[in-house]
Structure formats: structure tokens, C-alpha cells
């Protein structure tokens, strides 16, 4: 399933119209499909306020109103702009309402707002059809901000159409304030703004509706990961042994951070890795051996380790970074690993050290994946975090293609950037996972999966998906507060089969 920017959505809409579906028909389909979703929660006592803006998002609201009224529900329709300012299709939808003698009020002054707030006291639902994907980045008039505040104070169900008003559909940031919806009915495809930055906090739960627009009519390579898209887990052949399932090398840990490697080992083993060897500095060897799973081999190394030292024909992938700290210089090791032939996963402080030798990525012939969060990525590419937040897709895609490295940019909806420009938005995970060590588990999982003859890009997509799914499993059963990195490891057995 594709994820689109508002501009891409507009092009898809135009293609649908050019292919023979009039735009008013698309609006009818959108409005009726949204009404069907809304009706599921309504009973005979429901009173629904629908706030309709000047553009086609408002037009969707008018169609929703007509559909609900025809089914006998009590609906209060409000226009937030003068009738003359409505888009062409909204004018048609308004006329269809008026032809049925359905009343609609315009919010013009303080008295109208007062009226709205009185009706809100007895309403059960507010539908936000004020602005959708056509919101442009210019100051929103104060009159709208007052409406947004009123809606946000409404303590019953708030349903946004396509995208909550005030939220930018491209980057998931608001222009001034915006409407916090409980639920957003997304038309046809997720917009990037639903998934980035504050988008998920504004949209609430999301429900996708299909109005028959062809997502393949544009050359867009942004996708929303579904489990069926993954090429892992694969069925195991009977005639196999542990070396067929990836011998993973983990270079991890430093004094004070001896647990990081253990979490990565467990991530690798519990995602099916056949054999894991963890290299740790001499000074933490004993604590790591004492706490590591019995299945893992623990070895020591010094800072001159090269990929030849750890190379063995049965080793399949190397993970470097969790808990290695910044005190020692790892640039030398990284350069050697990148010159080698085994796939490399670089995580955490490994990314800090990579910054010094970042150009070696361009020379490297071996597949590499890096797993930064936004702060680590900002340091690596030397761009302020605030600038990246305004264009995370652009920066992630540029780096992945220029340096030929798979980038896993971690967040609520982690993005996986392929070296060919492809982008996958992960669809699993929850804020309970914002807890120390959960990144170490993820890095171990990606390495563990890559070791099972899965290419690094596929391993990254699958690792991120099942890491999030395990976190969701735990949160569903026990809540988010007690979720730890170990909860993710322990939940993997329920979601990865
Ligand atoms: N065929 C289709 O296209 C389909 C589209 N569909 C629906 O249409 C929605 C997109 O509709 P849209 O393009 O008309 O934009 P929309 O979000 O209603 O806003 C535009 C209005 O807002 C105004 N405005 C903008 N920025 C502003 C600001 N900062 N501050 C103040 N005002 C601002 C702008 O005014 P202007 O800036 O032009 O003066 C204009 O009046 C989409 O989300 C989906 O719901 C579905 O029905 C399926 C088929
Ligand atoms: N708010 C959030 N919602 C969902 N997942 C999150 C959230 N915050 C962090 N995560 C996930 O948790 C992991 C944290 O990794 P990282 O930031 O490297 O932390 P650490 O180094 O403490 O392990 C990532 O996989 C990230 O996607
Ligand atoms: K809206």
C-alpha cells in the first residue's frame, strides 16, 4: 500500500478524473464511504456536528451530512467560509443539500461561534471537514484557530476527514494549532503527514477508505509495510543445520554498557539467528559471560580487530555499535569492516564513529544498514535535527542513495530507505518502546534475520516490523508503562512464527 504526499494525491485524483471518473463522483464516493464508517458508532440519540471548510474537504463533509440526514440522524451542518468561496464541487454538493431543504449555517461572527459552542454541549460527535490535503503553509486566520480550540475542548468523539485540520499533510507538523482527532478517516491512501512528526498524535486512530483511485497511476516508491509484503520468515528446509541460519557476529558493549550486547544477542537469537558470537572488550568479559544467554559465544577483542580476524567462512553478518561508547576510536575497525565482504549493521555509537569515515560507505562493496534515531542521523549528516524534521523523507532518501546504504530512521513510524530510492514506513510499534535498550534488540534482530540468507534491506523491513509487532503484543496485554527491551524479546515468540 502506497503512502503519498498531498501533491501526489492530487495528481492521482487528476489521473482518476482523466480516466473517466468526474471529480464530483469522487467526492460522492468519499463522503458516502466516510458516512458509512461514522454510522457504525451512531445510535438514535446521536447528534453530529459537521464543520465544512471552503475546499473539497468541506465538500466531503457536505456529502457526509446529506447521507446521515437521509438515514434519519440528527445533523448540524456548519460552513466555515462564505458560500461564494466554496470550491466548484462543494458548490454542487451544497446545492444538492439545499434541494432537499437541509439547513446549513455559516460561521461568520462571535454569535455564530457561541451558537456552535451551545450545540456542542448536546452533541455526541464532531466531524472535522474544514481543511484536508489542500492546506497550504501560510498563516491560518485567527477565526479558524478559535474553531479548532472549540473542537479540541469538545470531550466526545472527534472525527477528522482525510487529515485533521491544521495539520500539514506532507510533514505532519501544524501551521498554528490543529484539531486533535480521536479518529481520522483517511481517503484512499495514507498521507505522509499522517505518519511523520506530530501527525500520529493529531490523527488518533486511522481508518482507510477506498474510493477507487489507482495508486499505481503515479511513479511513487513510498509504501506502508503490511506483513504480507515481507520476505521473512521463510519456511525452513528439513535438511539444514544451525550454520544455515546465520552465524552472526556482534561487536558491542563497553564499561558501564555491558547489557547492550546481551540485548542484541537475544534479539538475533529470538529472531531465528542460528549462532551468535559476541565480541566484547576484555574489561567487561566476565559480566557479559555471566549474563549472556547460554546459547551465545562470548569472545574478547582489542581495538585493532579487523574483519579478517573475525572472518570465518560460516559467519554471515556483522553487527557493530550497541553500547560501544565513544571513548575508544572505532573508525579503524569500521573502515576494515566496510572493506570486507560480510554485510554490516551499524547501530548506536557505531554511527557516531562512522561519521569520521562516512566516505568509506561510498567505496564499500558490501551491503550496509545503519539504524540511527533522528539525533544520531542529524550528527551523521551534519544537518540540524529541526531541519531534518521538516523533510525527513528527503534527507533519508538522499543519504541512502548517495552513500548506497540502507537507512533505518527510527521513530514512531520508523522509515526504511533503500539504496534505490524506495521508502517503507513501518506500521507497527508504540511509544512504550521508547525505552533504553529497545534499539539494541532491533539491531540484533536485523542482523539475526540477515544471517538467514535474507538481504539486508528485507532484513531491515522485517526486523523493524516484528520488533514493533512484539512491542504491540506486549502493550495490548500489559500496557505500555512496564514495557522494557526484554518485553520485546519475550513477546517475539507470539508474533514471529
Ligand atoms: N478529486 C479530489 O481532489 C478529491 C478530494 N477529496 C477531498 O478533498 C480534499 C482536498 O481538497 P482541496 O484540494 O480542495 O483542499 P482543502 O483541504 O479542502 O483546502 C483548500 C481550501 O482551504 C483553503 N486554505 C488552504 N490553506 C489555508 C490556510 N493556511 N489558511 C486558510 N485557508 C487555507 C484554501 O483557500 P485558498 O488558500 O485557496 O484561498 C481552499 O479554500 C481532500 O483532503 C479530500 O478530503 C475527496 O473528496 C476525494 C476526491
Ligand atoms: N514513540 C515511539 N513509538 C514507537 N516506537 C518507538 C518510539 N520511540 C522509540 N521507538 C522505537 O524504539 C527503538 C529505540 O531505539 P533507540 O532510540 O536506539 O534506543 P536505545 O538506544 O535506548 O535502544 C526504535 O526501534 C524506535 O523505533
Ligand atoms: K479535515
Coordinates of C-alpha atoms and ligand atoms in Angstrom, one line a residue, residues 10 13 17 23 26-27 30 54-58 60 85 87 89 130-141 144 161-163 175 187 211 213, ligand 1:
X10 CA -3.7 15.5 -6.1
X13 CA -7.0 12.4 -8.3
X17 CA -10.7 12.2 -13.4
X23 CA -14.3 14.7 -9.5
X26 CA -15.1 11.0 -6.3
X27 CA -16.4 13.4 -3.7
X30 CA -15.6 9.8 -0.4
X54 CA -14.1 26.1 1.7
X55 CA -12.4 23.4 -0.3
X56 CA -13.2 19.8 -1.3
X57 CA -12.6 18.5 2.2
X58 CA -15.6 20.7 3.2
X60 CA -16.8 15.7 1.6
X85 CA -15.7 31.0 -1.6
X87 CA -14.8 25.1 -4.5
X89 CA -17.6 20.6 -6.4
X130 CA -12.5 22.0 7.4
X131 CA -9.1 21.5 5.7
X132 CA -7.7 18.4 4.2
X133 CA -4.8 17.9 1.9
X134 CA -5.2 21.3 0.3
X135 CA -4.0 23.2 3.4
X136 CA -1.0 25.4 2.4
X137 CA 1.8 26.6 4.5
X138 CA 0.5 30.1 5.3
X139 CA -0.9 31.6 8.4
X140 CA -4.4 30.3 9.2
X141 CA -6.8 33.2 10.1
X144 CA -10.2 29.2 12.3
X161 CA -11.9 13.6 7.4
X162 CA -8.8 12.7 5.4
X163 CA -6.4 14.7 7.7
X175 CA 0.9 25.6 10.9
X187 CA -9.3 8.8 1.9
X211 CA -12.8 5.3 -3.4
X213 CA -8.4 5.8 -7.2
Ligands
LIG1 N1 -10.8 15.0 -6.6 C1 -10.3 15.3 -5.4 O1 -9.4 16.1 -5.4 C2 -10.8 14.7 -4.2 C3 -10.6 15.3 -3.0 N2 -11.1 14.9 -1.9 C4 -11.1 15.7 -0.6 O2 -10.6 17.0 -0.9 C5 -9.6 17.4 0.0 C6 -8.7 18.3 -0.7 O3 -9.4 19.3 -1.2 P1 -8.8 20.7 -1.7 O4 -7.7 20.4 -2.5 O5 -9.9 21.5 -2.2 O6 -8.2 21.3 -0.3 P2 -8.9 21.5 1.1 O7 -8.1 20.7 2.0 O8 -10.3 21.4 1.2 O9 -8.4 23.0 1.5 C7 -8.4 24.0 0.4 C8 -9.2 25.2 0.9 O10 -8.5 25.6 2.1 C9 -8.0 27.0 2.0 N3 -6.7 27.1 2.6 C10 -5.6 26.3 2.3 N4 -4.6 26.6 3.2 C11 -5.1 27.6 4.0 C12 -4.5 28.2 5.1 N5 -3.3 28.0 5.5 N6 -5.3 29.2 5.8 C13 -6.6 29.4 5.4 N7 -7.2 28.7 4.3 C14 -6.5 27.8 3.7 C15 -8.0 27.2 0.5 O11 -8.2 28.5 0.3 P3 -7.1 29.4 -0.6 O12 -5.8 29.3 0.1 O13 -7.1 28.7 -1.9 O14 -7.6 30.8 -0.6 C16 -9.1 26.4 0.0 O15 -10.3 27.1 0.1 C17 -9.0 16.1 0.4 O16 -8.4 16.2 1.7 C18 -10.3 15.2 0.5 O17 -11.0 15.4 1.7 C19 -12.0 13.8 -1.9 O18 -13.3 14.3 -2.0 C20 -11.8 12.8 -3.0 C21 -11.6 13.5 -4.3

